[in-house]
Amino acid sequence: MKLITAIIKPFKLDDVREAISETGVDGLTVTEVKGFGRQKGHTELYRGAEYQVDFLPKVKLEIAVSDDQVDRIVEVITDSAKTGKIGDGKVFVYDLERAVRIRTGEADNEAL
């Protein structure tokens, strides 16, 4: 099993969610986060005063999948989240040692 974590632009969330749903994956977790990469933030103007925004709003997706689904899900995320501009985000894949569905006690792939 693997845990796929993706950091994407907030306005791409619906596109990514729909694309993931079409692959047959049943669930994902979404968290609103802030951060920066190569963008290094940006400057904004508020009431005539300029100020630096160091952390940009992003969305973090976490999806637990079986090993055979990883490549397809990563491809779906990158295709649906891509704008071609700086700040599109990143996808990380981690080994997932164990998963348990609390309600039924199902474990590992059956719990996904």
N, C-alpha and C. Protein backbone atom coordinates (compact mmCIF):
# COMPACT_ATOMS: atom_id res chain seq x y z
N MET A 1 0.83 -1.18 0.00
CA MET A 1 0.00 0.00 0.00
C MET A 1 0.88 1.24 0.00
N LYS A 2 0.33 2.30 -0.56
CA LYS A 2 1.06 3.58 -0.63
C LYS A 2 0.15 4.70 -0.17
N LEU A 3 0.76 5.76 0.34
CA LEU A 3 0.06 6.99 0.66
C LEU A 3 0.57 8.04 -0.31
N ILE A 4 -0.34 8.57 -1.11
CA ILE A 4 0.00 9.62 -2.08
C ILE A 4 -0.41 10.95 -1.47
N THR A 5 0.54 11.87 -1.39
CA THR A 5 0.28 13.22 -0.90
C THR A 5 0.55 14.18 -2.04
N ALA A 6 -0.42 15.03 -2.33
CA ALA A 6 -0.26 16.01 -3.41
C ALA A 6 -0.54 17.40 -2.86
N ILE A 7 0.31 18.34 -3.21
CA ILE A 7 0.11 19.75 -2.88
C ILE A 7 -0.23 20.45 -4.19
N ILE A 8 -1.43 21.04 -4.25
CA ILE A 8 -1.91 21.63 -5.51
C ILE A 8 -2.49 23.03 -5.25
N LYS A 9 -2.75 23.73 -6.34
CA LYS A 9 -3.42 25.03 -6.26
C LYS A 9 -4.88 24.81 -5.87
N PRO A 10 -5.42 25.65 -5.00
CA PRO A 10 -6.80 25.44 -4.52
C PRO A 10 -7.86 25.39 -5.61
N PHE A 11 -7.73 26.17 -6.66
CA PHE A 11 -8.77 26.19 -7.69
C PHE A 11 -8.77 24.95 -8.56
N LYS A 12 -7.75 24.09 -8.43
CA LYS A 12 -7.68 22.84 -9.19
C LYS A 12 -8.28 21.66 -8.42
N LEU A 13 -8.72 21.89 -7.18
CA LEU A 13 -9.22 20.80 -6.35
C LEU A 13 -10.38 20.03 -6.98
N ASP A 14 -11.38 20.73 -7.49
CA ASP A 14 -12.53 20.04 -8.09
C ASP A 14 -12.13 19.19 -9.29
N ASP A 15 -11.25 19.72 -10.12
CA ASP A 15 -10.79 18.96 -11.30
C ASP A 15 -10.07 17.69 -10.87
N VAL A 16 -9.21 17.80 -9.88
CA VAL A 16 -8.45 16.65 -9.40
C VAL A 16 -9.38 15.63 -8.75
N ARG A 17 -10.29 16.10 -7.91
CA ARG A 17 -11.22 15.20 -7.23
C ARG A 17 -12.07 14.41 -8.21
N GLU A 18 -12.58 15.09 -9.22
CA GLU A 18 -13.38 14.41 -10.24
C GLU A 18 -12.56 13.38 -11.00
N ALA A 19 -11.34 13.73 -11.36
CA ALA A 19 -10.48 12.80 -12.10
C ALA A 19 -10.13 11.58 -11.25
N ILE A 20 -9.89 11.78 -9.96
CA ILE A 20 -9.58 10.66 -9.08
C ILE A 20 -10.81 9.76 -8.91
N SER A 21 -11.97 10.36 -8.78
CA SER A 21 -13.20 9.57 -8.64
C SER A 21 -13.44 8.67 -9.84
N GLU A 22 -13.09 9.14 -11.02
CA GLU A 22 -13.27 8.35 -12.24
C GLU A 22 -12.37 7.12 -12.29
N THR A 23 -11.31 7.09 -11.48
CA THR A 23 -10.41 5.94 -11.45
C THR A 23 -10.93 4.83 -10.54
N GLY A 24 -11.97 5.12 -9.76
CA GLY A 24 -12.51 4.12 -8.86
C GLY A 24 -12.02 4.23 -7.43
N VAL A 25 -11.16 5.22 -7.14
CA VAL A 25 -10.70 5.43 -5.77
C VAL A 25 -11.85 6.06 -5.00
N ASP A 26 -12.15 5.48 -3.83
CA ASP A 26 -13.34 5.88 -3.09
C ASP A 26 -13.18 7.09 -2.18
N GLY A 27 -11.98 7.36 -1.70
CA GLY A 27 -11.87 8.44 -0.74
C GLY A 27 -10.53 9.14 -0.77
N LEU A 28 -10.55 10.35 -0.22
CA LEU A 28 -9.33 11.13 -0.08
C LEU A 28 -9.54 12.13 1.04
N THR A 29 -8.46 12.64 1.56
CA THR A 29 -8.50 13.65 2.60
C THR A 29 -7.94 14.94 2.04
N VAL A 30 -8.61 16.05 2.34
CA VAL A 30 -8.19 17.37 1.84
C VAL A 30 -7.92 18.28 3.04
N THR A 31 -6.79 18.96 2.99
CA THR A 31 -6.43 19.92 4.03
C THR A 31 -5.99 21.21 3.36
N GLU A 32 -6.49 22.34 3.88
CA GLU A 32 -6.01 23.63 3.39
C GLU A 32 -4.70 23.94 4.10
N VAL A 33 -3.67 24.23 3.31
CA VAL A 33 -2.35 24.49 3.87
C VAL A 33 -1.77 25.76 3.24
N LYS A 34 -0.66 26.22 3.77
CA LYS A 34 0.07 27.35 3.19
C LYS A 34 1.52 26.94 3.04
N GLY A 35 2.16 27.43 2.01
CA GLY A 35 3.56 27.12 1.82
C GLY A 35 4.12 27.84 0.62
N PHE A 36 5.38 27.53 0.31
CA PHE A 36 6.00 28.09 -0.88
C PHE A 36 7.08 27.15 -1.35
N GLY A 37 7.38 27.24 -2.61
CA GLY A 37 8.47 26.50 -3.22
C GLY A 37 9.29 27.49 -4.00
N ARG A 38 9.38 27.25 -5.29
CA ARG A 38 10.15 28.17 -6.14
C ARG A 38 9.48 29.52 -6.29
N GLN A 39 8.18 29.59 -6.00
CA GLN A 39 7.48 30.87 -6.13
C GLN A 39 8.01 31.91 -5.16
N LYS A 40 8.44 31.48 -3.99
CA LYS A 40 8.97 32.36 -2.95
C LYS A 40 7.99 33.44 -2.52
N GLY A 41 6.69 33.17 -2.62
CA GLY A 41 5.69 34.15 -2.22
C GLY A 41 5.53 35.23 -3.28
N HIS A 42 4.84 36.30 -2.90
CA HIS A 42 4.65 37.41 -3.82
C HIS A 42 4.32 38.68 -3.03
N THR A 43 4.32 39.81 -3.72
CA THR A 43 4.02 41.10 -3.10
C THR A 43 2.58 41.48 -3.43
N GLU A 44 1.85 41.96 -2.42
CA GLU A 44 0.48 42.43 -2.62
C GLU A 44 0.37 43.87 -2.16
N LEU A 45 -0.69 44.52 -2.62
CA LEU A 45 -0.94 45.91 -2.27
C LEU A 45 -2.23 45.96 -1.46
N TYR A 46 -2.20 46.57 -0.27
CA TYR A 46 -3.39 46.70 0.57
C TYR A 46 -3.46 48.11 1.11
N ARG A 47 -4.50 48.84 0.74
CA ARG A 47 -4.70 50.23 1.17
C ARG A 47 -3.46 51.10 0.91
N GLY A 48 -2.90 50.89 -0.25
CA GLY A 48 -1.76 51.69 -0.67
C GLY A 48 -0.42 51.23 -0.13
N ALA A 49 -0.44 50.25 0.74
CA ALA A 49 0.82 49.76 1.31
C ALA A 49 1.17 48.41 0.69
N GLU A 50 2.42 48.27 0.33
CA GLU A 50 2.90 47.02 -0.25
C GLU A 50 3.38 46.11 0.86
N TYR A 51 3.03 44.82 0.78
CA TYR A 51 3.53 43.88 1.77
C TYR A 51 3.82 42.54 1.10
N GLN A 52 4.71 41.78 1.73
CA GLN A 52 5.17 40.51 1.20
C GLN A 52 4.33 39.36 1.76
N VAL A 53 3.80 38.51 0.87
CA VAL A 53 3.10 37.30 1.27
C VAL A 53 4.08 36.15 1.06
N ASP A 54 4.58 35.60 2.15
CA ASP A 54 5.59 34.55 2.06
C ASP A 54 4.99 33.17 1.84
N PHE A 55 3.83 32.92 2.41
CA PHE A 55 3.20 31.62 2.30
C PHE A 55 1.94 31.73 1.45
N LEU A 56 1.86 30.92 0.43
CA LEU A 56 0.74 30.95 -0.48
C LEU A 56 -0.27 29.86 -0.14
N PRO A 57 -1.57 30.12 -0.34
CA PRO A 57 -2.57 29.09 -0.04
C PRO A 57 -2.45 27.92 -1.01
N LYS A 58 -2.48 26.72 -0.46
CA LYS A 58 -2.42 25.49 -1.25
C LYS A 58 -3.42 24.50 -0.66
N VAL A 59 -3.62 23.39 -1.34
CA VAL A 59 -4.47 22.31 -0.86
C VAL A 59 -3.63 21.04 -0.84
N LYS A 60 -3.70 20.31 0.28
CA LYS A 60 -2.98 19.05 0.39
C LYS A 60 -3.98 17.90 0.32
N LEU A 61 -3.75 16.99 -0.62
CA LEU A 61 -4.58 15.80 -0.76
C LEU A 61 -3.80 14.60 -0.24
N GLU A 62 -4.46 13.71 0.46
CA GLU A 62 -3.86 12.47 0.91
C GLU A 62 -4.76 11.33 0.47
N ILE A 63 -4.17 10.37 -0.24
CA ILE A 63 -4.94 9.26 -0.81
C ILE A 63 -4.19 7.97 -0.53
N ALA A 64 -4.85 7.04 0.13
CA ALA A 64 -4.26 5.72 0.38
C ALA A 64 -4.73 4.78 -0.73
N VAL A 65 -3.77 4.13 -1.40
CA VAL A 65 -4.10 3.25 -2.52
C VAL A 65 -3.27 1.97 -2.46
N SER A 66 -3.73 0.96 -3.18
CA SER A 66 -2.94 -0.27 -3.30
C SER A 66 -1.77 -0.01 -4.25
N ASP A 67 -0.75 -0.84 -4.16
CA ASP A 67 0.47 -0.65 -4.95
C ASP A 67 0.19 -0.57 -6.45
N ASP A 68 -0.77 -1.35 -6.94
CA ASP A 68 -1.03 -1.38 -8.38
C ASP A 68 -1.75 -0.13 -8.89
N GLN A 69 -2.26 0.72 -8.00
CA GLN A 69 -2.97 1.94 -8.42
C GLN A 69 -2.08 3.17 -8.44
N VAL A 70 -0.90 3.09 -7.87
CA VAL A 70 -0.06 4.27 -7.64
C VAL A 70 0.23 5.05 -8.91
N ASP A 71 0.77 4.39 -9.92
CA ASP A 71 1.18 5.09 -11.14
C ASP A 71 0.00 5.79 -11.80
N ARG A 72 -1.15 5.13 -11.83
CA ARG A 72 -2.34 5.71 -12.46
C ARG A 72 -2.82 6.94 -11.70
N ILE A 73 -2.85 6.87 -10.37
CA ILE A 73 -3.34 8.00 -9.57
C ILE A 73 -2.38 9.18 -9.68
N VAL A 74 -1.08 8.92 -9.63
CA VAL A 74 -0.10 10.01 -9.78
C VAL A 74 -0.27 10.68 -11.13
N GLU A 75 -0.47 9.89 -12.18
CA GLU A 75 -0.68 10.44 -13.52
C GLU A 75 -1.95 11.28 -13.57
N VAL A 76 -3.02 10.80 -12.97
CA VAL A 76 -4.29 11.53 -12.97
C VAL A 76 -4.15 12.86 -12.23
N ILE A 77 -3.46 12.84 -11.09
CA ILE A 77 -3.26 14.07 -10.33
C ILE A 77 -2.44 15.07 -11.13
N THR A 78 -1.32 14.64 -11.68
CA THR A 78 -0.46 15.58 -12.41
C THR A 78 -1.16 16.13 -13.65
N ASP A 79 -1.90 15.30 -14.35
CA ASP A 79 -2.61 15.78 -15.54
C ASP A 79 -3.71 16.78 -15.19
N SER A 80 -4.48 16.50 -14.14
CA SER A 80 -5.62 17.35 -13.82
C SER A 80 -5.24 18.60 -13.02
N ALA A 81 -4.10 18.60 -12.35
CA ALA A 81 -3.69 19.77 -11.55
C ALA A 81 -2.78 20.72 -12.32
N LYS A 82 -2.30 20.31 -13.46
CA LYS A 82 -1.30 21.09 -14.20
C LYS A 82 -1.91 22.32 -14.87
N THR A 83 -1.26 23.48 -14.64
CA THR A 83 -1.62 24.70 -15.36
C THR A 83 -0.48 25.12 -16.28
N GLY A 84 0.71 24.57 -16.01
CA GLY A 84 1.88 24.94 -16.80
C GLY A 84 2.62 26.14 -16.24
N LYS A 85 2.15 26.65 -15.10
CA LYS A 85 2.77 27.82 -14.50
C LYS A 85 3.44 27.43 -13.19
N ILE A 86 4.35 28.26 -12.73
CA ILE A 86 5.05 28.00 -11.48
C ILE A 86 4.02 27.89 -10.35
N GLY A 87 4.28 26.97 -9.42
CA GLY A 87 3.38 26.80 -8.27
C GLY A 87 2.32 25.74 -8.47
N ASP A 88 2.42 24.94 -9.53
CA ASP A 88 1.42 23.88 -9.75
C ASP A 88 1.41 22.84 -8.64
N GLY A 89 2.54 22.62 -7.99
CA GLY A 89 2.57 21.73 -6.84
C GLY A 89 3.48 20.55 -7.01
N LYS A 90 3.32 19.59 -6.09
CA LYS A 90 4.17 18.39 -6.08
C LYS A 90 3.32 17.20 -5.66
N VAL A 91 3.79 16.01 -6.02
CA VAL A 91 3.17 14.76 -5.59
C VAL A 91 4.25 13.92 -4.91
N PHE A 92 3.93 13.39 -3.74
CA PHE A 92 4.85 12.54 -2.98
C PHE A 92 4.19 11.18 -2.78
N VAL A 93 4.98 10.12 -2.84
CA VAL A 93 4.47 8.77 -2.62
C VAL A 93 5.26 8.14 -1.48
N TYR A 94 4.53 7.66 -0.47
CA TYR A 94 5.14 7.05 0.71
C TYR A 94 4.66 5.60 0.84
N ASP A 95 5.49 4.77 1.46
CA ASP A 95 5.05 3.43 1.82
C ASP A 95 4.06 3.56 2.97
N LEU A 96 2.98 2.78 2.88
CA LEU A 96 1.96 2.76 3.92
C LEU A 96 1.99 1.37 4.55
N GLU A 97 2.45 1.31 5.77
CA GLU A 97 2.68 0.02 6.41
C GLU A 97 1.38 -0.69 6.79
N ARG A 98 0.40 0.05 7.28
CA ARG A 98 -0.82 -0.59 7.74
C ARG A 98 -1.98 0.37 7.69
N ALA A 99 -3.18 -0.17 7.42
CA ALA A 99 -4.41 0.60 7.46
C ALA A 99 -5.49 -0.26 8.08
N VAL A 100 -6.32 0.32 8.93
CA VAL A 100 -7.41 -0.40 9.57
C VAL A 100 -8.67 0.45 9.48
N ARG A 101 -9.75 -0.16 9.00
CA ARG A 101 -11.06 0.52 9.00
C ARG A 101 -11.63 0.35 10.40
N ILE A 102 -11.85 1.43 11.11
CA ILE A 102 -12.27 1.38 12.51
C ILE A 102 -13.63 0.69 12.66
N ARG A 103 -14.58 1.01 11.81
CA ARG A 103 -15.93 0.47 11.94
C ARG A 103 -15.97 -1.04 11.86
N THR A 104 -15.25 -1.64 10.92
CA THR A 104 -15.36 -3.07 10.66
C THR A 104 -14.15 -3.89 11.11
N GLY A 105 -13.04 -3.21 11.36
CA GLY A 105 -11.82 -3.92 11.72
C GLY A 105 -11.06 -4.47 10.52
N GLU A 106 -11.55 -4.20 9.29
CA GLU A 106 -10.84 -4.64 8.08
C GLU A 106 -9.45 -4.01 8.08
N ALA A 107 -8.49 -4.75 7.55
CA ALA A 107 -7.12 -4.27 7.58
C ALA A 107 -6.52 -4.22 6.19
N ASP A 108 -5.54 -3.34 6.04
CA ASP A 108 -4.72 -3.18 4.86
C ASP A 108 -5.54 -2.93 3.59
N ASN A 109 -5.34 -3.65 2.50
CA ASN A 109 -6.04 -3.35 1.24
C ASN A 109 -7.56 -3.40 1.38
N GLU A 110 -8.07 -4.28 2.23
CA GLU A 110 -9.52 -4.36 2.43
C GLU A 110 -10.06 -3.10 3.11
N ALA A 111 -9.20 -2.42 3.86
CA ALA A 111 -9.62 -1.21 4.56
C ALA A 111 -9.64 0.01 3.64
N LEU A 112 -9.00 -0.10 2.50
CA LEU A 112 -8.97 1.04 1.58
C LEU A 112 -10.27 1.13 0.84
